[in-house]
Amino acid sequence: MHKTVDVSVDAMIEDLRTLVETESPSRDLDSLAVSAKVVAAVIENRLGGRALLVESEAGPHVHWSAGGDPRVLILGHHDTVFPLGTLERRPFAVEDGRATGPGVFDMLGGLVQAIHGLALLDDRSGVEILVTADEEVGSRSSRALIEERALACGAVLVFEGAADGGGLKTGRKGCGTFQVSIAGRASHAGLEPAAGVNALIEAAHQVLDIAALGRPEIGTTVTPTVASAGTLDNVVPAEATVVVDVRVESAAETERIEAAFAALAPHLDEAEITVQGGIGRPPMPEAASAELFAVARQLLPHLEGKAVGGGSDGNFTAALGVPTLDGLGAVGGGAHADHEYLEIDAMAERAHLVAGLVRAIQKA
């Protein structure tokens, strides 16, 4: 691999510390506004130029362009799943070859590696960076911008954390969330239980019906995850809700699942069912990553590619037919968990991988 200039791991760690210590919970607009400015400053400090803040109802997205004809989009996000105060309980730390702290793996480490990898390039023409504010909550405000820049650039490198063992993510399931709301009728559970319509019993029927929609043998998982019902121990429940996580590998399964949820019917007389949600992220087929993954393997022959169940903004770009390679970010683990970590020894190699991929795309 081309290594005329090396990256400074110490400098990457300092930038990572800066980002981690700027808490950025999804939907916290004040925190995200600060975080966007910090991300923009890191980009400008390492790459020059000006990073623009693109305001949205979900917080500011950060967009930087090196100029020239768009050729490759570096895609990431600066929002995290951790609430304010997590940093105080779990501060940024470097110990035993690992960096820890909220967001190091998902996905602030990937952003830092991407920026420092681009800094290795003498020619950055055609490179764009887009760092969104709402990936962890569905990318509703950023999707149109992501799709616009992906189509303009024609290739997308996604800096979500690596797969287990440092592998790249060559395929992803489509994913979404449904909320099933049940309306019944309250009554006194002791005096006249039959006068009510028990929303909890209806919810129990629906959970079994919904779970039966899964087809794990072809990659479709349908998992009821959160349920609530009732108000008091002596009242027949008038309302209940069931939240369901869905993952699919094909567009055909997307259509089948969404149609099945739309067709859910009550088991109890007079119960009513309302369904909200859908499969918001389309599947990312492995074919979308094949060309770019082959280039990555030329640069680092030991790399493995893995199809994974989680979704990212790469799902949107791949669904457009834009070549997309994911999992280029931090090597580590524990996304969304207290034991989240990043392997420091892998940071320089991943930064050089960024540079090599961008060079190859520029020459293509």
CSV table of C-alpha atoms in Angstrom, one decimal:
chain,number,residue,atom,x,y,z
A,1,MET,CA,0.0,0.0,0.0
A,2,HIS,CA,1.1,3.6,-0.7
A,3,LYS,CA,2.8,4.9,2.4
A,4,THR,CA,4.9,7.9,1.5
A,5,VAL,CA,3.4,9.8,4.4
A,6,ASP,CA,2.3,8.2,7.6
A,7,VAL,CA,-0.5,9.1,9.9
A,8,SER,CA,-0.1,10.1,13.5
A,9,VAL,CA,-2.0,7.8,15.8
A,10,ASP,CA,-1.5,10.3,18.6
A,11,ALA,CA,-3.2,13.0,16.6
A,12,MET,CA,-6.0,10.6,15.7
A,13,ILE,CA,-6.5,9.8,19.4
A,14,GLU,CA,-6.6,13.5,20.3
A,15,ASP,CA,-9.2,14.1,17.6
A,16,LEU,CA,-11.2,11.1,18.9
A,17,ARG,CA,-11.0,12.5,22.4
A,18,THR,CA,-12.4,15.8,21.2
A,19,LEU,CA,-15.3,14.2,19.5
A,20,VAL,CA,-16.1,11.7,22.3
A,21,GLU,CA,-16.0,14.5,24.9
A,22,THR,CA,-18.6,16.4,22.9
A,23,GLU,CA,-21.7,14.5,23.8
A,24,SER,CA,-24.2,14.2,20.9
A,25,PRO,CA,-27.4,12.2,21.8
A,26,SER,CA,-29.8,11.8,18.9
A,27,ARG,CA,-32.7,14.2,19.1
A,28,ASP,CA,-30.9,16.5,21.5
A,29,LEU,CA,-30.7,19.5,19.2
A,30,ASP,CA,-28.6,21.8,21.4
A,31,SER,CA,-26.0,19.1,21.8
A,32,LEU,CA,-26.0,18.1,18.1
A,33,ALA,CA,-25.5,21.8,17.2
A,34,VAL,CA,-22.4,21.9,19.3
A,35,SER,CA,-21.2,18.5,18.0
A,36,ALA,CA,-21.6,19.5,14.3
A,37,LYS,CA,-19.4,22.5,14.9
A,38,VAL,CA,-16.8,20.4,16.5
A,39,VAL,CA,-16.9,17.8,13.7
A,40,ALA,CA,-16.6,20.6,11.2
A,41,ALA,CA,-13.6,22.1,13.0
A,42,VAL,CA,-11.8,18.7,13.0
A,43,ILE,CA,-12.4,18.3,9.3
A,44,GLU,CA,-11.2,21.8,8.5
A,45,ASN,CA,-8.2,21.5,10.7
A,46,ARG,CA,-7.0,18.3,9.0
A,47,LEU,CA,-8.1,18.9,5.4
A,48,GLY,CA,-8.5,22.6,5.0
A,49,GLY,CA,-11.4,24.2,3.2
A,50,ARG,CA,-14.8,24.8,4.8
A,51,ALA,CA,-17.2,22.3,6.2
A,52,LEU,CA,-20.8,23.5,5.8
A,53,LEU,CA,-23.5,23.0,8.4
A,54,VAL,CA,-26.7,21.8,6.8
A,55,GLU,CA,-29.6,22.6,9.2
A,56,SER,CA,-32.4,20.2,9.6
A,57,GLU,CA,-35.2,19.4,12.1
A,58,ALA,CA,-33.0,16.6,13.5
A,59,GLY,CA,-29.9,18.8,14.0
A,60,PRO,CA,-27.1,20.0,11.7
A,61,HIS,CA,-25.5,17.7,9.2
A,62,VAL,CA,-21.9,18.4,8.2
A,63,HIS,CA,-20.9,18.6,4.5
A,64,TRP,CA,-17.4,19.1,3.2
A,65,SER,CA,-16.2,19.0,-0.4
A,66,ALA,CA,-12.7,19.1,-1.8
A,67,GLY,CA,-14.0,20.5,-5.1
A,68,GLY,CA,-13.8,19.1,-8.6
A,69,ASP,CA,-16.2,16.6,-10.1
A,70,PRO,CA,-17.8,14.5,-7.3
A,71,ARG,CA,-16.3,11.0,-7.3
A,72,VAL,CA,-16.6,9.5,-3.8
A,73,LEU,CA,-18.8,10.2,-0.8
A,74,ILE,CA,-17.4,9.5,2.7
A,75,LEU,CA,-20.4,8.9,4.8
A,76,GLY,CA,-20.9,8.9,8.6
A,77,HIS,CA,-22.9,10.3,11.4
A,78,HIS,CA,-22.1,12.3,14.6
A,79,ASP,CA,-25.2,11.4,16.7
A,80,THR,CA,-24.8,8.7,19.3
A,81,VAL,CA,-27.3,6.6,21.3
A,82,PHE,CA,-26.0,7.7,24.7
A,83,PRO,CA,-27.9,10.2,26.8
A,84,LEU,CA,-26.2,13.3,28.3
A,85,GLY,CA,-24.3,12.4,31.4
A,86,THR,CA,-22.9,9.1,30.0
A,87,LEU,CA,-19.5,10.8,29.5
A,88,GLU,CA,-19.3,11.6,33.2
A,89,ARG,CA,-19.9,8.0,34.1
A,90,ARG,CA,-17.8,6.5,31.3
A,91,PRO,CA,-15.2,9.1,30.3
A,92,PHE,CA,-12.9,8.8,27.3
A,93,ALA,CA,-9.9,6.7,28.2
A,94,VAL,CA,-6.9,4.9,26.5
A,95,GLU,CA,-5.6,1.8,28.2
A,96,ASP,CA,-4.2,-1.5,27.2
A,97,GLY,CA,-4.3,-0.7,23.5
A,98,ARG,CA,-8.0,0.3,23.5
A,99,ALA,CA,-9.9,3.6,23.5
A,100,THR,CA,-13.2,3.6,25.4
A,101,GLY,CA,-16.0,6.0,25.9
A,102,PRO,CA,-19.4,6.7,24.5
A,103,GLY,CA,-19.4,6.6,20.7
A,104,VAL,CA,-15.7,5.5,20.1
A,105,PHE,CA,-16.8,2.5,18.0
A,106,ASP,CA,-20.2,3.8,16.7
A,107,MET,CA,-18.9,5.8,15.0
A,108,LEU,CA,-16.6,8.6,16.0
A,109,GLY,CA,-13.5,6.5,15.6
A,110,GLY,CA,-14.5,5.8,12.0
A,111,LEU,CA,-14.9,9.5,11.3
A,112,VAL,CA,-11.4,10.2,12.7
A,113,GLN,CA,-9.8,7.5,10.6
A,114,ALA,CA,-11.5,8.7,7.5
A,115,ILE,CA,-10.4,12.3,8.0
A,116,HIS,CA,-6.8,11.3,8.7
A,117,GLY,CA,-6.8,8.9,5.8
A,118,LEU,CA,-7.9,11.7,3.5
A,119,ALA,CA,-5.2,13.9,4.9
A,120,LEU,CA,-2.6,11.4,3.4
A,121,LEU,CA,-3.8,12.3,-0.1
A,122,ASP,CA,-2.0,15.0,-2.2
A,123,ASP,CA,-5.0,15.1,-4.5
A,124,ARG,CA,-8.4,15.1,-2.8
A,125,SER,CA,-10.4,16.3,-5.8
A,126,GLY,CA,-13.8,14.7,-6.1
A,127,VAL,CA,-14.0,13.8,-2.4
A,128,GLU,CA,-17.0,14.7,-0.3
A,129,ILE,CA,-17.7,14.1,3.4
A,130,LEU,CA,-21.2,13.9,4.8
A,131,VAL,CA,-21.7,13.5,8.5
A,132,THR,CA,-25.3,13.3,9.5
A,133,ALA,CA,-27.1,14.1,12.7
A,134,ASP,CA,-29.9,11.4,12.8
A,135,GLU,CA,-28.6,8.0,11.7
A,136,GLU,CA,-29.3,6.4,15.0
A,137,VAL,CA,-33.0,7.4,14.8
A,138,GLY,CA,-33.7,6.5,11.2
A,139,SER,CA,-32.1,9.2,9.0
A,140,ARG,CA,-35.5,10.8,8.2
A,141,SER,CA,-34.1,14.3,7.8
A,142,SER,CA,-30.9,13.3,6.1
A,143,ARG,CA,-32.0,10.6,3.7
A,144,ALA,CA,-32.7,12.9,0.8
A,145,LEU,CA,-29.3,14.6,1.2
A,146,ILE,CA,-27.5,11.3,1.5
A,147,GLU,CA,-29.2,10.0,-1.7
A,148,GLU,CA,-28.5,13.2,-3.6
A,149,ARG,CA,-24.8,13.2,-2.8
A,150,ALA,CA,-24.4,9.5,-3.4
A,151,LEU,CA,-25.9,9.7,-6.8
A,152,ALA,CA,-23.7,12.8,-7.6
A,153,CYS,CA,-20.5,11.0,-6.4
A,154,GLY,CA,-21.1,7.5,-7.8
A,155,ALA,CA,-19.3,5.7,-5.0
A,156,VAL,CA,-19.9,5.6,-1.2
A,157,LEU,CA,-17.5,4.6,1.6
A,158,VAL,CA,-19.4,4.2,4.9
A,159,PHE,CA,-17.4,4.5,8.1
A,160,GLU,CA,-19.6,2.5,10.5
A,161,GLY,CA,-17.6,0.2,12.8
A,162,ALA,CA,-16.0,-2.9,11.4
A,163,ALA,CA,-17.6,-6.3,11.5
A,164,ASP,CA,-16.2,-8.8,14.0
A,165,GLY,CA,-12.5,-9.3,13.5
A,166,GLY,CA,-12.2,-6.1,11.5
A,167,GLY,CA,-14.1,-7.3,8.5
A,168,LEU,CA,-15.8,-5.0,6.1
A,169,LYS,CA,-19.6,-5.0,5.8
A,170,THR,CA,-20.5,-6.2,2.3
A,171,GLY,CA,-24.2,-6.6,2.8
A,172,ARG,CA,-26.9,-5.5,5.3
A,173,LYS,CA,-30.4,-6.4,6.0
A,174,GLY,CA,-33.2,-4.0,5.4
A,175,CYS,CA,-34.7,-3.0,8.8
A,176,GLY,CA,-37.6,-1.2,10.3
A,177,THR,CA,-39.9,-0.8,13.3
A,178,PHE,CA,-43.6,-1.2,13.5
A,179,GLN,CA,-45.9,-0.1,16.3
A,180,VAL,CA,-49.2,-2.0,16.7
A,181,SER,CA,-51.8,-0.1,18.8
A,182,ILE,CA,-54.8,-1.9,20.1
A,183,ALA,CA,-57.9,-0.1,21.3
A,184,GLY,CA,-60.3,-2.0,23.5
A,185,ARG,CA,-62.8,-0.9,26.2
A,186,ALA,CA,-62.3,-0.5,29.9
A,187,SER,CA,-64.5,-2.1,32.5
A,188,HIS,CA,-64.3,-3.2,36.2
A,189,ALA,CA,-62.3,-6.4,36.3
A,190,GLY,CA,-64.3,-7.7,39.3
A,191,LEU,CA,-67.8,-6.3,38.8
A,192,GLU,CA,-68.3,-6.6,35.0
A,193,PRO,CA,-65.2,-8.0,33.2
A,194,ALA,CA,-67.3,-9.1,30.3
A,195,ALA,CA,-68.4,-5.6,29.6
A,196,GLY,CA,-64.9,-4.7,28.6
A,197,VAL,CA,-62.8,-5.5,25.5
A,198,ASN,CA,-59.4,-6.6,26.9
A,199,ALA,CA,-56.7,-4.9,24.8
A,200,LEU,CA,-54.0,-7.0,26.6
A,201,ILE,CA,-55.6,-10.3,25.5
A,202,GLU,CA,-55.9,-8.9,22.0
A,203,ALA,CA,-52.2,-7.9,22.1
A,204,ALA,CA,-51.2,-11.4,23.2
A,205,HIS,CA,-53.0,-12.7,20.1
A,206,GLN,CA,-51.3,-10.2,17.9
A,207,VAL,CA,-47.8,-10.9,19.3
A,208,LEU,CA,-48.2,-14.6,18.3
A,209,ASP,CA,-49.5,-13.7,14.9
A,210,ILE,CA,-46.7,-11.2,14.3
A,211,ALA,CA,-43.9,-13.5,15.5
A,212,ALA,CA,-45.2,-16.1,13.0
A,213,LEU,CA,-44.4,-13.8,10.1
A,214,GLY,CA,-40.7,-14.4,10.5
A,215,ARG,CA,-38.8,-16.6,8.0
A,216,PRO,CA,-35.3,-16.9,9.5
A,217,GLU,CA,-34.3,-19.5,6.9
A,218,ILE,CA,-34.3,-16.7,4.3
A,219,GLY,CA,-33.1,-14.0,6.6
A,220,THR,CA,-36.4,-12.5,7.7
A,221,THR,CA,-36.6,-11.9,11.5
A,222,VAL,CA,-39.8,-10.4,13.1
A,223,THR,CA,-39.2,-9.7,16.8
A,224,PRO,CA,-41.7,-8.1,19.2
A,225,THR,CA,-39.5,-6.1,21.5
A,226,VAL,CA,-41.6,-3.7,23.6
A,227,ALA,CA,-45.2,-4.1,24.9
A,228,SER,CA,-47.4,-2.0,27.2
A,229,ALA,CA,-50.9,-2.3,28.4
A,230,GLY,CA,-53.3,-1.5,31.2
A,231,THR,CA,-53.6,1.1,33.9
A,232,LEU,CA,-54.7,-0.5,37.2
A,233,ASP,CA,-54.9,-4.0,38.5
A,234,ASN,CA,-58.7,-4.0,38.7
A,235,VAL,CA,-59.4,-2.5,35.3
A,236,VAL,CA,-59.8,-4.4,32.0
A,237,PRO,CA,-57.2,-2.8,29.8
A,238,ALA,CA,-58.6,-0.4,27.2
A,239,GLU,CA,-55.3,0.1,25.3
A,240,ALA,CA,-52.1,-1.8,24.5
A,241,THR,CA,-49.1,-1.3,22.2
A,242,VAL,CA,-46.6,-3.7,20.7
A,243,VAL,CA,-43.4,-2.6,19.1
A,244,VAL,CA,-41.8,-4.9,16.6
A,245,ASP,CA,-38.2,-5.0,15.1
A,246,VAL,CA,-38.1,-6.4,11.5
A,247,ARG,CA,-35.0,-7.4,9.4
A,248,VAL,CA,-35.2,-8.6,5.8
A,249,GLU,CA,-32.8,-9.5,3.0
A,250,SER,CA,-34.9,-8.8,0.0
A,251,ALA,CA,-37.3,-6.3,-1.5
A,252,ALA,CA,-39.9,-9.1,-1.9
A,253,GLU,CA,-39.8,-9.8,1.8
A,254,THR,CA,-40.1,-6.0,2.5
A,255,GLU,CA,-43.4,-6.1,0.5
A,256,ARG,CA,-44.6,-9.3,2.2
A,257,ILE,CA,-44.0,-8.0,5.7
A,258,GLU,CA,-45.5,-4.6,5.1
A,259,ALA,CA,-48.6,-6.1,3.6
A,260,ALA,CA,-48.9,-8.6,6.5
A,261,PHE,CA,-48.8,-5.8,9.1
A,262,ALA,CA,-51.4,-3.8,7.1
A,263,ALA,CA,-53.6,-6.9,7.1
A,264,LEU,CA,-53.5,-7.6,10.8
A,265,ALA,CA,-57.0,-8.2,12.1
A,266,PRO,CA,-58.4,-8.3,15.6
A,267,HIS,CA,-59.3,-11.6,17.3
A,268,LEU,CA,-61.8,-10.1,19.8
A,269,ASP,CA,-65.1,-8.5,18.9
A,270,GLU,CA,-64.9,-4.7,19.0
A,271,ALA,CA,-61.2,-4.5,19.4
A,272,GLU,CA,-59.5,-2.2,16.9
A,273,ILE,CA,-55.9,-2.3,15.6
A,274,THR,CA,-53.8,0.6,14.2
A,275,VAL,CA,-50.4,0.0,12.6
A,276,GLN,CA,-47.6,2.6,12.2
A,277,GLY,CA,-44.1,2.3,10.9
A,278,GLY,CA,-42.5,0.3,8.2
A,279,ILE,CA,-39.2,-1.0,6.9
A,280,GLY,CA,-37.4,2.3,6.6
A,281,ARG,CA,-34.0,1.1,5.4
A,282,PRO,CA,-34.0,-1.1,2.3
A,283,PRO,CA,-31.7,-4.1,2.1
A,284,MET,CA,-28.1,-3.6,1.0
A,285,PRO,CA,-27.3,-6.4,-1.4
A,286,GLU,CA,-23.8,-7.8,-1.4
A,287,ALA,CA,-23.6,-7.1,-5.2
A,288,ALA,CA,-23.5,-3.4,-4.3
A,289,SER,CA,-20.2,-3.8,-2.5
A,290,ALA,CA,-18.5,-6.3,-4.7
A,291,GLU,CA,-16.4,-3.9,-6.9
A,292,LEU,CA,-15.2,-1.8,-4.0
A,293,PHE,CA,-14.6,-4.8,-1.8
A,294,ALA,CA,-12.3,-6.3,-4.5
A,295,VAL,CA,-10.3,-3.1,-4.4
A,296,ALA,CA,-10.0,-3.2,-0.6
A,297,ARG,CA,-8.8,-6.8,-0.8
A,298,GLN,CA,-6.1,-5.7,-3.2
A,299,LEU,CA,-5.0,-3.1,-0.7
A,300,LEU,CA,-5.3,-5.4,2.4
A,301,PRO,CA,-5.5,-9.1,1.3
A,302,HIS,CA,-6.4,-10.3,4.8
A,303,LEU,CA,-9.7,-8.4,4.9
A,304,GLU,CA,-12.9,-10.4,5.1
A,305,GLY,CA,-16.3,-9.3,4.0
A,306,LYS,CA,-19.4,-10.1,6.0
A,307,ALA,CA,-23.2,-9.6,5.6
A,308,VAL,CA,-24.7,-8.3,8.8
A,309,GLY,CA,-28.1,-7.8,10.3
A,310,GLY,CA,-27.8,-4.2,11.3
A,311,GLY,CA,-28.7,-1.3,9.0
A,312,SER,CA,-26.8,1.9,8.2
A,313,ASP,CA,-27.1,4.8,5.8
A,314,GLY,CA,-25.3,2.6,3.3
A,315,ASN,CA,-28.6,0.8,2.8
A,316,PHE,CA,-30.0,3.9,1.2
A,317,THR,CA,-27.1,4.4,-1.2
A,318,ALA,CA,-26.9,0.7,-2.2
A,319,ALA,CA,-30.6,0.6,-2.9
A,320,LEU,CA,-30.0,3.4,-5.5
A,321,GLY,CA,-27.5,1.2,-7.3
A,322,VAL,CA,-24.5,3.3,-6.1
A,323,PRO,CA,-21.5,1.1,-5.3
A,324,THR,CA,-21.3,1.1,-1.5
A,325,LEU,CA,-18.8,-0.4,0.9
A,326,ASP,CA,-19.5,-0.3,4.7
A,327,GLY,CA,-17.7,-1.2,7.9
A,328,LEU,CA,-14.7,0.8,7.0
A,329,GLY,CA,-14.6,2.5,10.5
A,330,ALA,CA,-13.2,1.5,13.8
A,331,VAL,CA,-12.0,-2.0,14.6
A,332,GLY,CA,-13.5,-2.9,18.0
A,333,GLY,CA,-16.9,-3.7,19.3
A,334,GLY,CA,-19.6,-3.1,21.9
A,335,ALA,CA,-21.7,-0.8,19.8
A,336,HIS,CA,-24.5,0.9,21.9
A,337,ALA,CA,-23.1,-0.8,25.0
A,338,ASP,CA,-21.1,0.2,28.1
A,339,HIS,CA,-18.1,-1.9,27.0
A,340,GLU,CA,-17.8,-0.2,23.6
A,341,TYR,CA,-14.2,0.0,22.5
A,342,LEU,CA,-11.8,0.8,19.7
A,343,GLU,CA,-8.5,-1.1,18.9
A,344,ILE,CA,-5.8,1.6,18.6
A,345,ASP,CA,-3.4,-0.7,16.7
A,346,ALA,CA,-5.8,-0.9,13.7
A,347,MET,CA,-6.3,2.9,13.3
A,348,ALA,CA,-3.3,3.6,11.1
A,349,GLU,CA,-4.0,0.7,8.8
A,350,ARG,CA,-7.7,1.7,8.4
A,351,ALA,CA,-6.6,5.3,7.6
A,352,HIS,CA,-4.3,4.1,4.9
A,353,LEU,CA,-7.1,1.9,3.6
A,354,VAL,CA,-9.2,5.0,3.1
A,355,ALA,CA,-6.5,6.7,1.2
A,356,GLY,CA,-6.0,3.6,-1.0
A,357,LEU,CA,-9.6,3.2,-1.8
A,358,VAL,CA,-10.0,6.9,-2.7
A,359,ARG,CA,-7.0,6.8,-5.0
A,360,ALA,CA,-8.3,3.8,-6.8
A,361,ILE,CA,-11.7,5.4,-7.2
A,362,GLN,CA,-10.1,8.6,-8.5
A,363,LYS,CA,-8.2,6.6,-11.1
A,364,ALA,CA,-11.1,4.5,-12.3
